[in-house]
Each structure stands twice: as C-alpha cells, then as structure tokens.
mmCIF file of C-alpha atoms in Angstrom:
data_model
loop_
_atom_site.group_PDB
_atom_site.id
_atom_site.type_symbol
_atom_site.label_atom_id
_atom_site.label_comp_id
_atom_site.label_asym_id
_atom_site.label_seq_id
_atom_site.Cartn_x
_atom_site.Cartn_y
_atom_site.Cartn_z
ATOM 1 C CA MET L 5 63.823 -78.369 -7.211
ATOM 2 C CA ASN L 6 60.673 -78.498 -5.336
ATOM 3 C CA ASP L 7 62.206 -76.498 -2.516
ATOM 4 C CA GLU L 8 63.338 -73.821 -4.941
ATOM 5 C CA LEU L 9 59.890 -73.698 -6.506
ATOM 6 C CA ARG L 10 58.209 -73.292 -3.165
ATOM 7 C CA ILE L 11 60.605 -70.517 -2.216
ATOM 8 C CA PHE L 12 59.934 -68.754 -5.539
ATOM 9 C CA ILE L 13 56.174 -69.021 -5.102
ATOM 10 C CA GLN L 14 56.378 -67.681 -1.554
ATOM 11 C CA CYS L 15 58.503 -64.759 -2.694
ATOM 12 C CA ARG L 16 55.934 -63.891 -5.404
ATOM 13 C CA ARG L 17 53.144 -64.014 -2.849
ATOM 14 C CA ILE L 18 55.020 -61.755 -0.436
ATOM 15 C CA ARG L 19 55.788 -59.260 -3.228
ATOM 16 C CA ASN L 20 52.163 -59.176 -4.451
ATOM 17 C CA SER L 21 50.897 -58.777 -0.902
ATOM 18 C CA SER L 22 53.249 -55.829 -0.368
ATOM 19 C CA ARG L 23 52.025 -54.183 -3.542
ATOM 20 C CA ARG L 24 48.394 -54.493 -2.451
ATOM 21 C CA ARG L 25 49.162 -52.979 0.947
ATOM 22 C CA ALA L 26 51.155 -50.114 -0.619
ATOM 23 C CA ARG L 27 48.296 -49.155 -3.030
ATOM 24 C CA PRO L 28 46.473 -46.119 -1.626
ATOM 25 C CA ASN L 29 42.739 -46.404 -1.029
ATOM 26 C CA PHE L 30 40.841 -43.307 -2.080
ATOM 27 C CA THR L 31 37.374 -44.764 -1.644
ATOM 28 C CA GLY L 32 36.691 -43.309 1.808
ATOM 29 C CA GLN L 33 38.138 -39.915 0.866
ATOM 30 C CA ASN L 34 36.007 -39.725 -2.274
ATOM 31 C CA LEU L 35 32.852 -40.529 -0.328
ATOM 32 C CA GLY L 36 33.638 -37.831 2.246
ATOM 33 C CA GLY L 37 34.262 -35.142 -0.384
ATOM 34 C CA GLN L 38 31.137 -36.094 -2.306
ATOM 35 C CA GLY L 39 29.021 -35.875 0.859
ATOM 36 C CA LEU L 40 30.387 -32.406 1.681
ATOM 37 C CA LEU L 41 29.641 -31.157 -1.858
ATOM 38 C CA GLU L 42 26.090 -32.492 -1.680
ATOM 39 C CA ALA L 43 25.584 -30.778 1.685
ATOM 40 C CA VAL L 44 26.787 -27.427 0.288
ATOM 41 C CA ILE L 45 24.477 -27.711 -2.749
ATOM 42 C CA ALA L 46 21.506 -28.664 -0.575
ATOM 43 C CA LEU L 47 22.191 -25.743 1.773
ATOM 44 C CA GLY L 48 22.353 -23.341 -1.193
ATOM 45 C CA ILE L 49 18.994 -24.608 -2.494
ATOM 46 C CA ILE L 50 17.388 -24.201 0.935
ATOM 47 C CA ILE L 51 18.744 -20.650 1.358
ATOM 48 C CA THR L 52 17.530 -19.675 -2.135
ATOM 49 C CA GLY L 53 14.065 -21.012 -1.339
ATOM 50 C CA VAL L 54 13.897 -19.181 1.994
ATOM 51 C CA VAL L 55 15.032 -15.872 0.454
ATOM 52 C CA ALA L 56 12.506 -16.199 -2.374
ATOM 53 C CA THR L 57 9.703 -16.958 0.090
ATOM 54 C CA LEU L 58 10.590 -13.991 2.310
ATOM 55 C CA THR L 59 10.808 -11.660 -0.713
ATOM 56 C CA PHE L 60 7.382 -12.767 -1.910
ATOM 57 C CA ALA L 61 5.898 -12.384 1.584
ATOM 58 C CA ILE L 62 7.296 -8.850 1.994
ATOM 59 C CA ALA L 63 6.058 -7.832 -1.473
ATOM 60 C CA SER L 64 2.598 -9.248 -0.739
ATOM 61 C CA LEU L 65 2.449 -7.451 2.605
ATOM 62 C CA SER L 66 3.478 -4.147 1.020
ATOM 63 C CA ALA L 67 0.918 -4.565 -1.756
ATOM 64 C CA GLY L 68 -1.746 -5.335 0.838
ATOM 65 C CA VAL L 69 -0.968 -2.160 2.774
ATOM 66 C CA VAL L 70 -1.119 -0.064 -0.404
ATOM 67 C CA SER L 71 -4.408 -1.683 -1.442
ATOM 68 C CA GLU L 72 -5.920 -1.018 1.969
ATOM 69 C CA SER L 73 -4.817 2.628 1.822
ATOM 70 C CA ARG L 74 -6.316 3.043 -1.639
ATOM 71 C CA ILE L 75 -9.642 1.596 -0.511
ATOM 72 C CA ILE L 76 -9.806 3.931 2.497
ATOM 73 C CA ALA L 77 -8.762 6.902 0.353
ATOM 74 C CA ALA L 78 -11.429 6.120 -2.249
ATOM 75 C CA ASN L 79 -14.108 5.975 0.444
ATOM 76 C CA LEU L 80 -12.911 9.241 2.000
ATOM 77 C CA ALA L 81 -12.966 10.963 -1.388
ATOM 78 C CA ARG L 82 -16.473 9.693 -2.192
ATOM 79 C CA GLU L 83 -17.647 10.752 1.236
ATOM 80 C CA GLY L 84 -16.497 14.306 0.521
ATOM 81 C CA VAL L 85 -18.671 14.468 -2.597
ATOM 82 C CA GLU L 86 -21.679 12.955 -0.835
ATOM 83 C CA VAL L 87 -21.506 15.443 2.040
ATOM 84 C CA VAL L 88 -21.600 18.365 -0.433
ATOM 85 C CA ARG L 89 -24.519 16.697 -2.226
ATOM 86 C CA ASN L 90 -26.379 16.314 1.083
ATOM 87 C CA PHE L 91 -25.621 19.963 1.878
ATOM 88 C CA ARG L 92 -27.259 21.051 -1.371
ATOM 89 C CA ASP L 93 -30.288 18.798 -0.732
ATOM 90 C CA SER L 94 -30.619 20.149 2.814
ATOM 91 C CA ASN L 95 -30.878 23.661 1.380
ATOM 92 C CA TRP L 96 -33.803 22.516 -0.740
ATOM 93 C CA VAL L 97 -35.508 20.880 2.225
ATOM 94 C CA ALA L 98 -35.110 24.075 4.242
ATOM 95 C CA SER L 99 -36.503 26.152 1.332
ATOM 96 C CA ARG L 100 -33.188 27.952 0.840
ATOM 97 C CA ASP L 101 -31.280 28.625 -2.342
ATOM 98 C CA TRP L 102 -29.595 25.410 -3.393
ATOM 99 C CA ASP L 103 -26.061 26.794 -3.127
ATOM 100 C CA VAL L 104 -26.229 28.607 0.210
ATOM 101 C CA GLY L 105 -23.024 27.919 2.121
ATOM 102 C CA LEU L 106 -21.209 26.476 -0.892
ATOM 103 C CA ASP L 107 -18.406 28.963 -1.449
ATOM 104 C CA THR L 108 -16.107 28.347 -4.394
ATOM 105 C CA THR L 109 -13.407 30.573 -2.889
ATOM 106 C CA LYS L 110 -12.811 28.269 0.078
ATOM 107 C CA ILE L 111 -11.216 24.888 0.598
ATOM 108 C CA TYR L 112 -13.124 22.445 2.758
ATOM 109 C CA THR L 113 -12.609 19.326 4.751
ATOM 110 C CA LEU L 114 -15.139 17.329 6.792
ATOM 111 C CA THR L 115 -15.931 17.222 10.489
ATOM 112 C CA TRP L 116 -18.339 15.188 12.577
ATOM 113 C CA ASN L 117 -21.240 16.991 14.240
ATOM 114 C CA GLU L 118 -21.930 14.927 17.342
ATOM 115 C CA THR L 119 -25.156 16.793 18.124
ATOM 116 C CA ALA L 120 -26.670 16.393 14.663
ATOM 117 C CA LYS L 121 -25.000 12.987 14.181
ATOM 118 C CA LYS L 122 -23.759 13.796 10.698
ATOM 119 C CA MET L 123 -20.727 14.891 8.727
ATOM 120 C CA GLU L 124 -20.478 18.588 7.882
ATOM 121 C CA LEU L 125 -18.295 20.814 5.745
ATOM 122 C CA LEU L 126 -15.514 22.673 7.521
ATOM 123 C CA ALA L 127 -13.858 25.570 5.698
ATOM 124 C CA ILE L 128 -10.100 25.866 6.138
ATOM 125 C CA ALA L 129 -9.082 29.533 6.215
ATOM 126 C CA SER L 130 -5.820 30.351 4.438
ATOM 127 C CA PRO L 131 -4.072 26.992 4.903
ATOM 128 C CA ILE L 132 -0.295 27.329 5.006
ATOM 129 C CA ASN L 133 0.393 23.577 4.951
ATOM 130 C CA ARG L 134 -1.396 20.254 4.671
ATOM 131 C CA GLU L 135 -1.812 19.639 8.384
ATOM 132 C CA PRO L 136 -5.283 21.292 8.679
ATOM 133 C CA PHE L 137 -6.501 18.729 6.149
ATOM 134 C CA ARG L 138 -5.276 15.718 8.108
ATOM 135 C CA VAL L 139 -7.944 13.145 8.819
ATOM 136 C CA TYR L 140 -8.407 11.762 12.336
ATOM 137 C CA ARG L 141 -10.271 8.675 13.500
ATOM 138 C CA SER L 142 -12.971 9.578 15.987
ATOM 139 C CA SER L 143 -12.733 7.567 19.189
ATOM 140 C CA ALA L 144 -16.470 8.029 19.821
ATOM 141 C CA SER L 145 -18.020 7.413 16.400
ATOM 142 C CA ALA L 146 -15.162 5.645 14.532
ATOM 143 C CA MET L 147 -15.710 8.214 11.767
ATOM 144 C CA TYR L 148 -12.866 9.882 9.875
ATOM 145 C CA VAL L 149 -12.953 13.543 10.902
ATOM 146 C CA ALA L 150 -10.802 16.691 10.973
ATOM 147 C CA ASP L 151 -11.011 17.183 14.747
ATOM 148 C CA VAL L 152 -7.775 16.675 16.641
ATOM 149 C CA THR L 153 -9.021 16.553 20.238
ATOM 150 C CA GLY L 154 -9.484 13.035 21.563
ATOM 151 C CA ASN L 155 -9.147 11.423 18.152
ATOM 152 C CA GLY L 156 -6.533 9.188 16.630
ATOM 153 C CA ARG L 157 -4.217 10.605 14.005
ATOM 154 C CA THR L 158 -4.143 8.853 10.611
ATOM 155 C CA SER L 159 -1.856 9.144 7.596
ATOM 156 C CA PHE L 160 -4.649 10.556 5.385
ATOM 157 C CA PHE L 161 -5.331 14.102 4.206
ATOM 158 C CA ARG L 162 -8.568 15.271 2.581
ATOM 159 C CA GLY L 163 -9.431 18.500 0.790
ATOM 160 C CA ILE L 164 -12.628 19.503 -1.037
ATOM 161 C CA THR L 165 -12.777 22.300 -3.594
ATOM 162 C CA LEU L 166 -15.784 23.743 -5.424
ATOM 163 C CA SER L 167 -15.897 25.448 -8.802
ATOM 164 C CA ASN L 168 -18.727 27.073 -10.716
ATOM 165 C CA ILE L 169 -20.558 25.459 -13.590
ATOM 166 C CA CYS L 170 -21.811 28.358 -15.695
ATOM 167 C CA LYS L 171 -24.669 28.574 -18.144
ATOM 168 C CA ASP L 172 -23.422 27.923 -21.681
ATOM 169 C CA GLY L 173 -19.909 27.858 -20.240
ATOM 170 C CA ASP L 174 -19.864 31.651 -19.887
ATOM 171 C CA THR L 175 -17.705 32.304 -16.826
ATOM 172 C CA ALA L 176 -18.571 36.010 -16.968
ATOM 173 C CA LEU L 177 -22.072 35.177 -15.731
ATOM 174 C CA CYS L 178 -20.831 33.247 -12.700
ATOM 175 C CA PRO L 179 -21.454 33.051 -9.867
ATOM 176 C CA SER L 180 -24.667 35.072 -10.183
ATOM 177 C CA ASP L 181 -25.961 32.864 -12.991
ATOM 178 C CA ARG L 182 -24.304 29.553 -12.196
ATOM 179 C CA ILE L 183 -26.297 26.409 -12.852
ATOM 180 C CA GLY L 184 -24.195 24.026 -10.837
ATOM 181 C CA ILE L 185 -21.077 23.301 -8.823
ATOM 182 C CA ARG L 186 -18.250 20.938 -9.625
ATOM 183 C CA VAL L 187 -17.084 19.147 -6.503
ATOM 184 C CA LYS L 188 -13.557 17.778 -6.357
ATOM 185 C CA SER L 189 -12.673 15.682 -3.344
ATOM 186 C CA GLU L 190 -8.997 14.776 -3.100
ATOM 187 C CA VAL L 191 -7.261 12.446 -0.674
ATOM 188 C CA GLY L 192 -3.590 11.759 -0.126
ATOM 189 C CA TRP L 193 -1.742 9.654 2.414
ATOM 190 C CA GLU L 194 1.707 9.339 3.849
ATOM 191 C CA ARG L 195 3.915 6.433 2.930
ATOM 192 C CA ARG L 196 6.991 5.859 5.071
ATOM 193 C CA GLY L 197 6.491 9.258 6.634
ATOM 194 C CA ALA L 198 6.387 11.135 3.316
ATOM 195 C CA LEU L 199 3.386 12.598 1.503
ATOM 196 C CA SER L 200 3.212 12.736 -2.282
ATOM 197 C CA GLU L 201 3.085 16.195 -3.822
ATOM 198 C CA LYS L 202 -0.083 15.232 -5.688
ATOM 199 C CA PRO L 203 -3.211 13.609 -4.216
ATOM 200 C CA GLN L 204 -3.276 9.876 -4.823
ATOM 201 C CA MET L 205 -7.060 9.664 -5.057
ATOM 202 C CA SER L 206 -9.717 12.094 -6.296
ATOM 203 C CA VAL L 207 -13.436 11.985 -7.049
ATOM 204 C CA VAL L 208 -15.175 14.634 -9.155
ATOM 205 C CA ALA L 209 -18.938 15.181 -9.413
ATOM 206 C CA ASP L 210 -21.129 17.873 -10.948
ATOM 207 C CA LEU L 211 -24.077 19.024 -8.842
ATOM 208 C CA TYR L 212 -26.782 21.154 -10.464
ATOM 209 C CA LYS L 213 -29.397 23.523 -9.125
ATOM 210 C CA TRP L 214 -32.333 21.533 -10.448
ATOM 211 C CA ARG L 215 -33.778 18.591 -8.608
#
C-alpha cells in the first residue's frame, strides 16, 4: 500500500511539474512592449517641445526684424520733416522768404551734402517708379541718403511731399497768400523682396511762415 501511495504521489508531482513548465510566461514580453510604448510617448513629447520652441524662435525673430524696420522707418520719416523745417529756418537766417525752394508741385527725397555736412532736399523729376526714392546707406557718413554711387543699398524708400496751407482755408489764394506748408514724409520698405503699395510709415507736420 505504501508503494502504491508513493507511486501515486510521484505521479501527481510529475503532472503538476509538467503543467507549470507548459504555462506560458508573458512577463518578459509585457515588459518589452511597455518599454517600447514609453519610448514612443517620450519621443513624441520631445519632438512636440522642439517644434514649439523652433516656432516660437522663428516668430520672435520675424517680429524683431519687423520692429527694427519700423524703428528705422520712423526715424527716416521724422528726418524728412526736420530737413524741411531746417530749410525754412535757413531761409529766415539768410533773410530770404521763408518758403523759397519749397515747391509743392515736386516730390522730394533727401541727400547728403558732404561739403556742407548736412542733409538736403533733392527733387525727383517725373518719377516713373519707386527706385529714385530708394534709400542708401552712406559708406562715408553712415547716413541714409539717396545717392547710389559708393553707398550700400537698403530696403527702404522715402518720399516727401509739400502742400499749401492757405489763409482761412481758401485755396484760391494759394500759393500767393499761403501761410504755411504741410509736410508729409512717407517711408516704405521691402519685405521678402516685395514692397507694399502703401507706405508703412508717415509723419505729417505743419510749418508756418511766422517764427
């Protein structure tokens, strides 16, 4: 009886051992799949962060370029008004009529007078395109001028127009009885090789014949 019992117990042990060996073990496979999924998610997060950072950097750079252009354009436009103002004041100093040389029928830009060391008005006769109004950077004085020779080309264009300010608003009395001149200095610049149809920056000032 004891022999039969031992044989039975041994058979049960062999059968249980076979069952344990036949049971598949998914533990290692589960760990491998979970690690791959985590790697894919982490890679997606990293790529999203890099793309967002690059997008922000490009937008900031573009905004910086536009801001710089607007600052330069504003200064160029103000300079146009100040040169006309100085022209009027110079007429007074020289005991001339205040508006000598200020022709409302012409369109002006500015040029650098190296001899006199100052900016002066330059009338553009019958312009057929914007190119005569292009602004150049002087290699000698670092001033923004309209002279092409020996100067660096910029993306800016500047035009100055004058209009009569008439007494009591009566245009019939102008220009013989004008009391002032309205100066409009406009500046535009190219972006990506294209120039807007309208000036992006303008400064307007009224100059009168009294001191």
